[in-house]
mmCIF file of C-alpha atoms in Angstrom:
data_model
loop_
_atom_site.group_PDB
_atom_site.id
_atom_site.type_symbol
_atom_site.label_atom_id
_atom_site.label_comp_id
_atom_site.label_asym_id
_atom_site.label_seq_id
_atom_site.Cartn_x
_atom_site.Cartn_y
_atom_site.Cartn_z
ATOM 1 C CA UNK A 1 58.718 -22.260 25.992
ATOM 2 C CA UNK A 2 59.804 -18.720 24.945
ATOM 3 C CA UNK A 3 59.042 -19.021 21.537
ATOM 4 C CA UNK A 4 55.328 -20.113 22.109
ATOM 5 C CA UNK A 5 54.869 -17.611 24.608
ATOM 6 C CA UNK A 6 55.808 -14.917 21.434
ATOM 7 C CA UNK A 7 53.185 -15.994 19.227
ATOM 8 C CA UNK A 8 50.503 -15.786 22.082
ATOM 9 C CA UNK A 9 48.266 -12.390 21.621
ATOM 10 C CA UNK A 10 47.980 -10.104 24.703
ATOM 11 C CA UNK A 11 45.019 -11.469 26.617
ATOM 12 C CA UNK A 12 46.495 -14.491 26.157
ATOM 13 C CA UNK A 13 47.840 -16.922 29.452
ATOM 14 C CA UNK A 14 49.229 -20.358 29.623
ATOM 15 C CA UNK A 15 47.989 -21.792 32.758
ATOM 16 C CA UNK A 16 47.814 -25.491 34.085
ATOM 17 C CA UNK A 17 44.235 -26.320 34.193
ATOM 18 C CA UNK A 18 43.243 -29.884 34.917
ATOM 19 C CA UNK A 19 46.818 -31.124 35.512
ATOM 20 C CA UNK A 20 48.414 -30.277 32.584
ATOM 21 C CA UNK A 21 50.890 -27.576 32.474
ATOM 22 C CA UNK A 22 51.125 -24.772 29.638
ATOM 23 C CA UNK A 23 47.602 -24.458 28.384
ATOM 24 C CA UNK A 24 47.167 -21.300 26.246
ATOM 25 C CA UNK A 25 44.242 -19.704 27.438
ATOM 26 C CA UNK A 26 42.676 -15.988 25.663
ATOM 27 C CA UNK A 27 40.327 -14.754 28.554
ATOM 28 C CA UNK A 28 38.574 -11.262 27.260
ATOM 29 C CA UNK A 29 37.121 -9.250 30.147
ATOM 30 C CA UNK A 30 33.433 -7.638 29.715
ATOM 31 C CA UNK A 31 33.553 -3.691 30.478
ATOM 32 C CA UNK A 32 29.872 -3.999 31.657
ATOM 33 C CA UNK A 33 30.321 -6.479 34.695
ATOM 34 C CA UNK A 34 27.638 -9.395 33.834
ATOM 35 C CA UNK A 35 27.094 -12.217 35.578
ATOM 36 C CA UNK A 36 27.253 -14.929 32.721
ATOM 37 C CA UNK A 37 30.755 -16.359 31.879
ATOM 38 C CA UNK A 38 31.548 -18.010 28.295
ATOM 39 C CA UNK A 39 33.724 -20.205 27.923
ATOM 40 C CA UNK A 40 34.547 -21.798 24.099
ATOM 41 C CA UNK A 41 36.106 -25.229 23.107
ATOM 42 C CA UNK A 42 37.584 -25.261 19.496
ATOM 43 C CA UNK A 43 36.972 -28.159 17.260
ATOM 44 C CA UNK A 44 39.563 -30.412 16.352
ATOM 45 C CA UNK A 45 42.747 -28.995 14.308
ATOM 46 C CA UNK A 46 41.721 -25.718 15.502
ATOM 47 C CA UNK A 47 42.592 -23.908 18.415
ATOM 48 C CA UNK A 48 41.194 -20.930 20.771
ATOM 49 C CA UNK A 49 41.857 -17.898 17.899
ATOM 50 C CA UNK A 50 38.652 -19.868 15.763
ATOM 51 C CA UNK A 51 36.713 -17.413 18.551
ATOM 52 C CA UNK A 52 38.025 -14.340 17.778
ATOM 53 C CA UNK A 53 35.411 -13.000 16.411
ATOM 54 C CA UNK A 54 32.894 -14.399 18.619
ATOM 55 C CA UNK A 55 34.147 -13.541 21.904
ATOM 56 C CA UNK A 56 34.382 -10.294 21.487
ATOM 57 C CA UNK A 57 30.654 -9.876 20.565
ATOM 58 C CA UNK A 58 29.871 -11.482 23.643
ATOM 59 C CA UNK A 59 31.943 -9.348 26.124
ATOM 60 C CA UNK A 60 29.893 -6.238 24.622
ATOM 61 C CA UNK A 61 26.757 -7.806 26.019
ATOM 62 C CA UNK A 62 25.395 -5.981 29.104
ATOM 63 C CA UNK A 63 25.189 -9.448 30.780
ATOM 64 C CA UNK A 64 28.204 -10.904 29.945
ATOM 65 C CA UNK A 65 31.195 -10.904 32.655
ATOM 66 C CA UNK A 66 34.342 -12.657 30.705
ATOM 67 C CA UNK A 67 34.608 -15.398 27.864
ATOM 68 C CA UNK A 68 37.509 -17.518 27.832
ATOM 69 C CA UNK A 69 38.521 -20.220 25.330
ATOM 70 C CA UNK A 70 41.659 -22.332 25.886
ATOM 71 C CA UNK A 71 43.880 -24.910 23.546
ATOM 72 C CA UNK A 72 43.529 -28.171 23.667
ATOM 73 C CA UNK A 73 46.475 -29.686 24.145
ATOM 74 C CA UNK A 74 48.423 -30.575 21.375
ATOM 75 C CA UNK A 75 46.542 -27.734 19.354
ATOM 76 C CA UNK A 76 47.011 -23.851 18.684
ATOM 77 C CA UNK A 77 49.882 -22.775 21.532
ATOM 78 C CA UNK A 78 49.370 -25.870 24.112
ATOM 79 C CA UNK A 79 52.073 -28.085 23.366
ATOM 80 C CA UNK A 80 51.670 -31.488 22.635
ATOM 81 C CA UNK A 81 51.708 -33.726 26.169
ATOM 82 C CA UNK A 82 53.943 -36.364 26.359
ATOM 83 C CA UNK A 83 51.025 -39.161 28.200
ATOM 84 C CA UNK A 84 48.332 -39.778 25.746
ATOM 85 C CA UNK A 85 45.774 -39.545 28.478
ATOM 86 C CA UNK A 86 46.238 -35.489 29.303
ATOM 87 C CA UNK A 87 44.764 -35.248 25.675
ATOM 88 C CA UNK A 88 41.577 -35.509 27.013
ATOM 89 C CA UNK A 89 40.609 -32.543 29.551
ATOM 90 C CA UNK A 90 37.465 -32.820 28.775
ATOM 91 C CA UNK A 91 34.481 -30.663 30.475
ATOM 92 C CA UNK A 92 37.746 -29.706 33.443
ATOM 93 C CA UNK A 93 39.671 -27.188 31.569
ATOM 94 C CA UNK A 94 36.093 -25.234 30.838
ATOM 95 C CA UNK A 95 35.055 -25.332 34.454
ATOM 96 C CA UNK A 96 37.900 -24.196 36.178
ATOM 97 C CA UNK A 97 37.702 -21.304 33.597
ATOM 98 C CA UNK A 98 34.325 -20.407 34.144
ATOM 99 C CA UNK A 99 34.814 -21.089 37.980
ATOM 100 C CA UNK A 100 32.558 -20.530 40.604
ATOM 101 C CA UNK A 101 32.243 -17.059 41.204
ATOM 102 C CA UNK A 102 30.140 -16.442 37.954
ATOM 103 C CA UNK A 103 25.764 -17.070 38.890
ATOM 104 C CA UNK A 104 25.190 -18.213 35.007
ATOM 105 C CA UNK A 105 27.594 -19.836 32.584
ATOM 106 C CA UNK A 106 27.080 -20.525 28.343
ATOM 107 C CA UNK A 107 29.575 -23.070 27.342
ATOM 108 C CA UNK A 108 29.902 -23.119 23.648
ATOM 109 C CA UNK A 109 31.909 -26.083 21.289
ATOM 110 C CA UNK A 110 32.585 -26.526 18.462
ATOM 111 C CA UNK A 111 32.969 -30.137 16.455
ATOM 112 C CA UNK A 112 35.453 -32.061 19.097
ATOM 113 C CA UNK A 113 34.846 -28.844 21.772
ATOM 114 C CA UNK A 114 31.155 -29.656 21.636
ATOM 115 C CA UNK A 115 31.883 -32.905 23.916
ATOM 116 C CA UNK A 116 34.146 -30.806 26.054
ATOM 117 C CA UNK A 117 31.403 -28.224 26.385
ATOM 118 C CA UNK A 118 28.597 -30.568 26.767
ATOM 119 C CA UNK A 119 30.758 -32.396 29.602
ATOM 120 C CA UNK A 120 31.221 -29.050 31.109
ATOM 121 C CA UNK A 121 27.435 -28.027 30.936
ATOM 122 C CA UNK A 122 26.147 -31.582 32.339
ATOM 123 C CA UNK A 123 28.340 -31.451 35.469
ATOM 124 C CA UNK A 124 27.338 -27.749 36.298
ATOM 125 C CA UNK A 125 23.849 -27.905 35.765
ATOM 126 C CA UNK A 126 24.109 -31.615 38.176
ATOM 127 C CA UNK A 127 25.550 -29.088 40.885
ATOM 128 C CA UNK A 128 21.996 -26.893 40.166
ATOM 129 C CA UNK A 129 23.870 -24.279 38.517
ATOM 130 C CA UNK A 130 22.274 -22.114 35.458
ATOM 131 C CA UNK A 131 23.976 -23.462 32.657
ATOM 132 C CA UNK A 132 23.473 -23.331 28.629
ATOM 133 C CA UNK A 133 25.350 -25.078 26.016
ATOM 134 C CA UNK A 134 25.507 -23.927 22.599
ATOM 135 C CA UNK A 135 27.239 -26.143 20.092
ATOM 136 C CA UNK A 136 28.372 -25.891 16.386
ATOM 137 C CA UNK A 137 28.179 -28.773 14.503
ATOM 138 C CA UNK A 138 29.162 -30.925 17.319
ATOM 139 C CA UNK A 139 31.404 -33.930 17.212
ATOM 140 C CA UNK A 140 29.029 -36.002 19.028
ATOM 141 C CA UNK A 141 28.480 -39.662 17.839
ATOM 142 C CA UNK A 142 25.743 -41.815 18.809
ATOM 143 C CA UNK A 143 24.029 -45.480 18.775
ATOM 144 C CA UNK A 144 25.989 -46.674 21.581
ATOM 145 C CA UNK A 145 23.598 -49.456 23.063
ATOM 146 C CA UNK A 146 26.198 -49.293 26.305
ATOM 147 C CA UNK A 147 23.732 -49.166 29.339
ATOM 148 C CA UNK A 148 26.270 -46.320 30.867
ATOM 149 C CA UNK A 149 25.584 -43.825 28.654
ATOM 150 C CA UNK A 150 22.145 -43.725 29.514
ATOM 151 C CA UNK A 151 22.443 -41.423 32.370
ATOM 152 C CA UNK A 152 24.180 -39.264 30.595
ATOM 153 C CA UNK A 153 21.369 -39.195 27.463
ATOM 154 C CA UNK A 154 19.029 -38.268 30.434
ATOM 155 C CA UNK A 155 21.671 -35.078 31.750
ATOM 156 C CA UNK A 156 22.345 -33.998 28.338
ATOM 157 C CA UNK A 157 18.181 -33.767 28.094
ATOM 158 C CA UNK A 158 18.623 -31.510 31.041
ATOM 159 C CA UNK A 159 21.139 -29.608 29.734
ATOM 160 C CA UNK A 160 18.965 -28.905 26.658
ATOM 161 C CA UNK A 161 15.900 -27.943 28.224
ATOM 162 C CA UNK A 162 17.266 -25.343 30.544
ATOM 163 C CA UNK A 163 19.294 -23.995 27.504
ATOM 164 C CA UNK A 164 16.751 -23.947 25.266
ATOM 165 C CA UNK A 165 13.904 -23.254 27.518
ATOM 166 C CA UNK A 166 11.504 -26.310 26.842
ATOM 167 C CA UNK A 167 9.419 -28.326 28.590
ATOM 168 C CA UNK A 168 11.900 -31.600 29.883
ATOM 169 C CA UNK A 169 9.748 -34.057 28.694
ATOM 170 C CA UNK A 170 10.158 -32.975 25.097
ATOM 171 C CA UNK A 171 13.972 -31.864 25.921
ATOM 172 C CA UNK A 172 13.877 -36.163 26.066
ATOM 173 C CA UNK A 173 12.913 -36.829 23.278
ATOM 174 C CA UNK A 174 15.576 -34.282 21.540
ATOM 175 C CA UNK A 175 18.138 -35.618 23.235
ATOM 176 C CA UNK A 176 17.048 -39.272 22.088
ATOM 177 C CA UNK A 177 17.187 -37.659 18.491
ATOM 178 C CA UNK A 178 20.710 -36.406 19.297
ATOM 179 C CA UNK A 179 22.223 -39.968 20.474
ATOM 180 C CA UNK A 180 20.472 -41.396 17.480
ATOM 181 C CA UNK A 181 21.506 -39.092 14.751
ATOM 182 C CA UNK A 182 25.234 -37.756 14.181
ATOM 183 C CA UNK A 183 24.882 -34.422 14.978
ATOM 184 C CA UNK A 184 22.929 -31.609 16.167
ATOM 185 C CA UNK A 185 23.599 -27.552 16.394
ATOM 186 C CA UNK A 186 21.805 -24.638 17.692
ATOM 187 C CA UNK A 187 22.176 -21.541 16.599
ATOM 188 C CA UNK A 188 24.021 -18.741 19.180
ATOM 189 C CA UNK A 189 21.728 -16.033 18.954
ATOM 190 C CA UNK A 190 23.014 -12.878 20.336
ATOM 191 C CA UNK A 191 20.093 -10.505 19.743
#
């Protein structure tokens, strides 16, 4: 209520996004009018502030238009829901922040955020959208031998190789590495 609302900062929102009510959202307007929009996804028992520092770097570059990062909820200012199931927004909080109006998007997660940002990335770049995906020492755990996932090794390879520029076949094999190992980062360069 009132008393969350005072500790929010003043680019700060609560919105519903995805069906749940009262998401704190921070959404930092680029002077230069880009066409790329950021959106960030905190890790777990962290909350949208983690990208203070990083969002405003990215709203001074020429080709950035916005960068948003929201609570999860039951972290930072989102309160805690009530059905266990609205814990889990995953990629659909990220996506209706980046929205459609924007001609290239970067979503970037961190630990638990980088399956909320990889979920956003995958389903954008399906609808043939320019996507990236940056994570930070992502939260994403592998050797499932579940046939469904399989389809979404092959996406995430997508994902990859348009965000990192390589040739798909070798984007493969990364991902591969990625559902065998624990984890995998890239760096966010902003030079």
């Amino acid at each position: 209520g009132e008393a969350v609302e005072a500790l929010a900062g003043p680019l700060s929102s609560f919105q519903e996004l995805a069906g749940v009510e009262g998401v704190h959202v921070v959404d930092r307007a680029a002077s230069a009018g880009g066409d790329v929009a950021v959106h960030a996804s905190h890790g777990f028992g962290a909350n949208a502030y983690s990208f203070d520092d990083l969002l405003p770097l990215l709203t001074k570059r020429p080709d950035v238009k916005r960068a948003t990062a929201h609570d999860h909820p039951g972290f930072g200012l989102t309160r805690r829901p009530e059905r266990t199931r609205a814990y889990a927004l995953g990629g659909d909080a990220a996506l209706e922040l980046i929205g459609d109006d924007s001609n290239r998007a970067l979503f970037v997660g961190h630990s638990m955020g980088a399956v909320s940002a990889a979920d956003a990335a995958i389903r954008r770049a399906e609808a043939g959208k320019a996507t990236a995906l940056a994570v930070i020492a992502p939260a994403i755990i592998a050797g499932s031998k579940k046939p469904a996932l399989a389809p979404r090794k092959k996406r995430l390879a997508a994902v990859i190789a348009r965000a990192l520029a390589l040739p798909f076949s070798l984007a493969v094999r990364s991902a591969g590495w990625l559902f065998r190992s624990r984890a995998v980062g890239w760096p966010l360069r902003l030079a």
